[in-house]
Amino acid sequence: HLVLGSILASLVVLLFMRNWRATVIAAIAIPCSVIATFAMMKALNFTLNSVTMLALVLMVGIVIDDAIVVLENIFRWIEEKKLSPMEAAREATAEIGLAVMATTLSLVVIFVPVSFMSSISGRFLYQFGITSAVAVMVSLLVSFTLTPMMSSRFFRRVPGGSAPHAASRGGFYARLESLYLRALAVALRHRFLTAALAALIVLSSIPLYKTVRQEYTPGNVDEGEFEVRLTAPEGTSLASMNLVAETMERELQSVPGVNLILSSAGGGGFMGSVNQARIYVKLRPHDERLFTLERLWRETLKGRPWAAFDSLPQQEVIQEVRKRMRALPGIRGSVSNIGGFSFGGGRWEIDFVILGAELDRLAEYADTLRRRAPEIGIVDADTTLKLDKPELRVEIDRDRAAALGVETEHIATALRTMVGGDERASRYYDPTVNDSYDVQIRLQQDQRRDATEIARLFIPSRQGGLVRLDNLVQLVPAETASRIDRLDRQRQVSLRAGVAPGFSLADRLEALKLEAAKLNLPAGYTTRIAGKGRELDTTFREFLWAFLLSVIFMYIILASQFE
C-alpha cells in the first residue's frame, strides 16, 4: 500500500501539472522523506509495524504536498514571468517559503500532542505520531533543497504570453480560477457574515459529533473468523460439557458459510473451568462470501455473473449462530470476534462492574441487568459471579463434639486429608529414573463425591478411641460462588456482554447506566465501567486535550511567523 499510494499520488500530480518533469520532481520527495524517516525510527528503536507503516502510508499524500506547492510556484514563475529555471527556483522558493513552513509546522503540532497521550491508545499512537511528525519535517527539508535544485535543472523555459494568457491557465483552470475569485470577492465584501457562517459551522460539530456512533475499536467487522463460548451450570462434568460442545459443533457445521471448526471442552486458558467450552469458527474466504471483482470475473466465466452479488457477511452468520445457541437448554453462550489485544475485560465489548459487600445482592443486581440486556441492545450478556457451585457444608454439633472429646481442628484435618488430599504423606523413590515423588493420601473419587461415604470417616478423640463423623456433624448440600472477584478491596460482579448490531459501545454503556440507576442501589454499592469502555472514555478525553493543544500550538506558530 505504501508503494501503491506513492504511485497514485504521483499520477494525481501528473493529472494536474500535465508535465512529466514536474511529476518526477514531486515524486522524488516521497522516497526521500520515507527513507530519511527510517533513520529516525532506527535511532528511536522503532520497528516497522502496523502502526509505523500506517503513519508512512498516510504521510505519502502529505510529504508530497510541500514539494507540490514549491514546484507549482517555480513552474508559475517560469511560465508567467519568463525567468530562467535557476532564477525561478530561487525567487519562487523564497516567496512561498513562509507559507510552506507554516503549513508543515501546523501538521507537526497536530501529531506531536497525540504522541504523548497516556492511555493504552497513547502507547500505540506514540510511534505513529513521532513517525508522522518526522516524515513531515523531512518533507519540508526536501521541498527547500532537493525540489528547487531539481526544478532548476529539469525545467525548461515555457513558451507563452503573460499571466492571463499562460498556457497552463486556460480551459478548465481558467473557469475554476474565475469561480474562486468571485467567491473570494463575495467573502471579503461580507466579512461579518462569512465569519458568522464559519462560527456556525464550527458549532454544528457538537450535534454532529453526538450523532456519530462511538467505539473503541471497529465493531461488526468481517474478519472471517469468530469464537463461540459456552458456559454450563457449575458442577457439570467434563463428559457432559463435551456432549454440549459436540451438539454445538453439529449445529455450526450446518450454518451456511462455515468452513472449519476447532472446539475444546473443559475451559482452557486463564481462569478456565470444566463447565466451559470454546469453539473457533473459520468462515469461507471473503472472495467466496462477499462481492469482489475477482468473484465477479469467476462467476461471469461460469455464465452467472449475478451470483457474485450474493453476499454472506460475518454478522449474518453470527446472528444465525446465536439463534441456534439459544436452543441449548441451560447453557449460556456468547459469540465474539477474536480480539487483537485485551483491556482487562478480555474479548468482551462491555464490562460493567457493580461493587458492594454482599454476594447475594451483587448477584441479584447483575442478574437483573442481564435479563434486561436484550431490551437495550446488548447481546450475549453474562455475569462473573455465579452462586451455583455445589458444595457440602459441614455443620458441627459443638455440644456433642465437646462431650465426645473431639476438637473442630481434628474434624477439619480429617476432611482435608481424605477429601482434599494431604500434600505430602511420604516420599517414593523410583530407582529407574533416579527421582523421588510425593505420595498423597486421599479417598477414591467415588467415595469423595458420596456424602454417605464421607460421613463414615473416623475422628480421633481426646478421651481415646475414634468417633464416626456422622455422630458429630451434618453434611448439608448447598450452593456457593465459584469465585469471588475484588476491585479496590471491594467485592465485585461484572456484567460482560457484546453490542447488538445497529448500536455502538458508547451509547450502550449510557443505556446500561440508566438501567443500573433504576435498580436504586443502596449505600455502599457503586458501579464502574471497565475494559474497553473505560479506555474509550479515557482516550476520547485525552483526544480532546490533544486537540486543544494542537489548536493552541498552531496559533502560536502562525502568530510567530506572521506576527
mmCIF file of N, CA, C and O in Angstrom, residues 143-179:
data_model
loop_
_atom_site.group_PDB
_atom_site.id
_atom_site.type_symbol
_atom_site.label_atom_id
_atom_site.label_comp_id
_atom_site.label_asym_id
_atom_site.label_seq_id
_atom_site.Cartn_x
_atom_site.Cartn_y
_atom_site.Cartn_z
ATOM 1 N N SER A 143 11.591 19.967 0.329
ATOM 2 C CA SER A 143 10.965 20.995 -0.508
ATOM 3 C C SER A 143 11.809 22.259 -0.589
ATOM 4 O O SER A 143 11.672 23.039 -1.543
ATOM 5 N N PHE A 144 12.678 22.504 0.390
ATOM 6 C CA PHE A 144 13.538 23.694 0.371
ATOM 7 C C PHE A 144 14.905 23.431 -0.247
ATOM 8 O O PHE A 144 15.674 24.371 -0.454
ATOM 9 N N THR A 145 15.227 22.180 -0.506
ATOM 10 C CA THR A 145 16.561 21.859 -1.034
ATOM 11 C C THR A 145 16.487 21.076 -2.339
ATOM 12 O O THR A 145 16.817 21.589 -3.409
ATOM 13 N N LEU A 146 16.012 19.839 -2.246
ATOM 14 C CA LEU A 146 16.027 18.972 -3.418
ATOM 15 C C LEU A 146 15.060 19.437 -4.503
ATOM 16 O O LEU A 146 15.392 19.439 -5.694
ATOM 17 N N THR A 147 13.852 19.851 -4.100
ATOM 18 C CA THR A 147 12.852 20.255 -5.099
ATOM 19 C C THR A 147 13.296 21.482 -5.897
ATOM 20 O O THR A 147 13.228 21.469 -7.140
ATOM 21 N N PRO A 148 13.774 22.588 -5.273
ATOM 22 C CA PRO A 148 14.266 23.723 -6.085
ATOM 23 C C PRO A 148 15.469 23.354 -6.955
ATOM 24 O O PRO A 148 15.558 23.813 -8.101
ATOM 25 N N MET A 149 16.373 22.522 -6.422
ATOM 26 C CA MET A 149 17.556 22.157 -7.195
ATOM 27 C C MET A 149 17.156 21.373 -8.442
ATOM 28 O O MET A 149 17.623 21.661 -9.555
ATOM 29 N N MET A 150 16.282 20.383 -8.277
ATOM 30 C CA MET A 150 15.858 19.600 -9.446
ATOM 31 C C MET A 150 15.052 20.449 -10.405
ATOM 32 O O MET A 150 15.138 20.273 -11.642
ATOM 33 N N SER A 151 14.237 21.374 -9.876
ATOM 34 C CA SER A 151 13.465 22.258 -10.767
ATOM 35 C C SER A 151 14.380 23.123 -11.610
ATOM 36 O O SER A 151 14.112 23.365 -12.798
ATOM 37 N N SER A 152 15.472 23.603 -11.024
ATOM 38 C CA SER A 152 16.403 24.462 -11.773
ATOM 39 C C SER A 152 17.113 23.691 -12.878
ATOM 40 O O SER A 152 17.585 24.285 -13.855
ATOM 41 N N ARG A 153 17.196 22.375 -12.746
ATOM 42 C CA ARG A 153 17.887 21.559 -13.749
ATOM 43 C C ARG A 153 16.937 20.881 -14.725
ATOM 44 O O ARG A 153 17.275 20.693 -15.883
ATOM 45 N N PHE A 154 15.755 20.503 -14.255
ATOM 46 C CA PHE A 154 14.839 19.746 -15.099
ATOM 47 C C PHE A 154 13.953 20.624 -15.973
ATOM 48 O O PHE A 154 13.663 20.275 -17.112
ATOM 49 N N PHE A 155 13.490 21.764 -15.426
ATOM 50 C CA PHE A 155 12.538 22.587 -16.173
ATOM 51 C C PHE A 155 13.211 23.292 -17.353
ATOM 52 O O PHE A 155 14.410 23.567 -17.347
ATOM 53 N N ARG A 156 12.399 23.594 -18.333
ATOM 54 C CA ARG A 156 12.817 24.384 -19.488
ATOM 55 C C ARG A 156 11.913 25.609 -19.567
ATOM 56 O O ARG A 156 10.826 25.631 -19.007
ATOM 57 N N ARG A 157 12.378 26.625 -20.256
ATOM 58 C CA ARG A 157 11.523 27.797 -20.457
ATOM 59 C C ARG A 157 10.259 27.379 -21.197
ATOM 60 O O ARG A 157 10.313 26.647 -22.184
ATOM 61 N N VAL A 158 9.129 27.877 -20.707
ATOM 62 C CA VAL A 158 7.843 27.505 -21.292
ATOM 63 C C VAL A 158 7.366 28.632 -22.184
ATOM 64 O O VAL A 158 7.238 29.778 -21.731
ATOM 65 N N PRO A 159 7.131 28.374 -23.489
ATOM 66 C CA PRO A 159 6.643 29.449 -24.364
ATOM 67 C C PRO A 159 5.231 29.855 -23.971
ATOM 68 O O PRO A 159 4.437 29.049 -23.508
ATOM 69 N N GLY A 160 4.927 31.105 -24.130
ATOM 70 C CA GLY A 160 3.592 31.592 -23.803
ATOM 71 C C GLY A 160 3.626 33.060 -23.480
ATOM 72 O O GLY A 160 4.683 33.674 -23.364
ATOM 73 N N GLY A 161 2.456 33.647 -23.291
ATOM 74 C CA GLY A 161 2.354 35.069 -23.040
ATOM 75 C C GLY A 161 2.449 35.388 -21.578
ATOM 76 O O GLY A 161 3.029 34.663 -20.784
ATOM 77 N N SER A 162 1.802 36.463 -21.184
ATOM 78 C CA SER A 162 1.812 36.901 -19.794
ATOM 79 C C SER A 162 0.856 36.040 -18.969
ATOM 80 O O SER A 162 0.211 35.145 -19.493
ATOM 81 N N ALA A 163 0.738 36.396 -17.688
ATOM 82 C CA ALA A 163 -0.018 35.560 -16.758
ATOM 83 C C ALA A 163 -1.433 35.237 -17.221
ATOM 84 O O ALA A 163 -1.845 34.095 -17.175
ATOM 85 N N PRO A 164 -2.230 36.251 -17.685
ATOM 86 C CA PRO A 164 -3.595 35.905 -18.079
ATOM 87 C C PRO A 164 -3.643 34.956 -19.270
ATOM 88 O O PRO A 164 -4.660 34.302 -19.507
ATOM 89 N N HIS A 165 -2.573 34.893 -20.023
ATOM 90 C CA HIS A 165 -2.573 34.075 -21.228
ATOM 91 C C HIS A 165 -1.620 32.898 -21.124
ATOM 92 O O HIS A 165 -1.226 32.327 -22.136
ATOM 93 N N ALA A 166 -1.203 32.543 -19.912
ATOM 94 C CA ALA A 166 -0.306 31.408 -19.744
ATOM 95 C C ALA A 166 -0.994 30.128 -20.211
ATOM 96 O O ALA A 166 -2.212 29.950 -20.039
ATOM 97 N N ALA A 167 -0.209 29.272 -20.813
ATOM 98 C CA ALA A 167 -0.778 28.062 -21.416
ATOM 99 C C ALA A 167 -1.461 27.163 -20.382
ATOM 100 O O ALA A 167 -2.493 26.552 -20.664
ATOM 101 N N SER A 168 -0.897 27.076 -19.168
ATOM 102 C CA SER A 168 -1.455 26.187 -18.152
ATOM 103 C C SER A 168 -2.663 26.777 -17.447
ATOM 104 O O SER A 168 -3.279 26.125 -16.625
ATOM 105 N N ARG A 169 -2.997 28.045 -17.760
ATOM 106 C CA ARG A 169 -4.104 28.707 -17.069
ATOM 107 C C ARG A 169 -5.370 28.761 -17.912
ATOM 108 O O ARG A 169 -6.331 29.414 -17.536
ATOM 109 N N GLY A 170 -5.396 28.093 -19.015
ATOM 110 C CA GLY A 170 -6.572 28.130 -19.870
ATOM 111 C C GLY A 170 -7.533 26.995 -19.580
ATOM 112 O O GLY A 170 -7.306 26.145 -18.716
ATOM 113 N N GLY A 171 -8.636 26.967 -20.320
ATOM 114 C CA GLY A 171 -9.598 25.883 -20.236
ATOM 115 C C GLY A 171 -10.250 25.762 -18.870
ATOM 116 O O GLY A 171 -10.729 26.736 -18.287
ATOM 117 N N PHE A 172 -10.234 24.558 -18.328
ATOM 118 C CA PHE A 172 -10.894 24.274 -17.059
ATOM 119 C C PHE A 172 -10.302 25.106 -15.918
ATOM 120 O O PHE A 172 -11.021 25.590 -15.049
ATOM 121 N N TYR A 173 -8.971 25.286 -15.955
ATOM 122 C CA TYR A 173 -8.326 26.040 -14.875
ATOM 123 C C TYR A 173 -8.771 27.496 -14.880
ATOM 124 O O TYR A 173 -8.912 28.116 -13.834
ATOM 125 N N ALA A 174 -8.977 28.053 -16.057
ATOM 126 C CA ALA A 174 -9.435 29.436 -16.140
ATOM 127 C C ALA A 174 -10.820 29.593 -15.522
ATOM 128 O O ALA A 174 -11.086 30.550 -14.776
ATOM 129 N N ARG A 175 -11.713 28.658 -15.813
ATOM 130 C CA ARG A 175 -13.058 28.726 -15.227
ATOM 131 C C ARG A 175 -13.014 28.508 -13.713
ATOM 132 O O ARG A 175 -13.730 29.175 -12.960
ATOM 133 N N LEU A 176 -12.168 27.585 -13.280
ATOM 134 C CA LEU A 176 -12.042 27.336 -11.850
ATOM 135 C C LEU A 176 -11.484 28.561 -11.124
ATOM 136 O O LEU A 176 -11.976 28.949 -10.050
ATOM 137 N N GLU A 177 -10.485 29.217 -11.727
ATOM 138 C CA GLU A 177 -9.897 30.404 -11.111
ATOM 139 C C GLU A 177 -10.905 31.542 -11.069
ATOM 140 O O GLU A 177 -10.984 32.288 -10.078
ATOM 141 N N SER A 178 -11.696 31.691 -12.127
ATOM 142 C CA SER A 178 -12.706 32.747 -12.158
ATOM 143 C C SER A 178 -13.748 32.535 -11.062
ATOM 144 O O SER A 178 -14.146 33.478 -10.366
ATOM 145 N N LEU A 179 -14.181 31.279 -10.888
ATOM 146 C CA LEU A 179 -15.156 30.971 -9.848
ATOM 147 C C LEU A 179 -14.573 31.250 -8.464
ATOM 148 O O LEU A 179 -15.250 31.811 -7.591
#
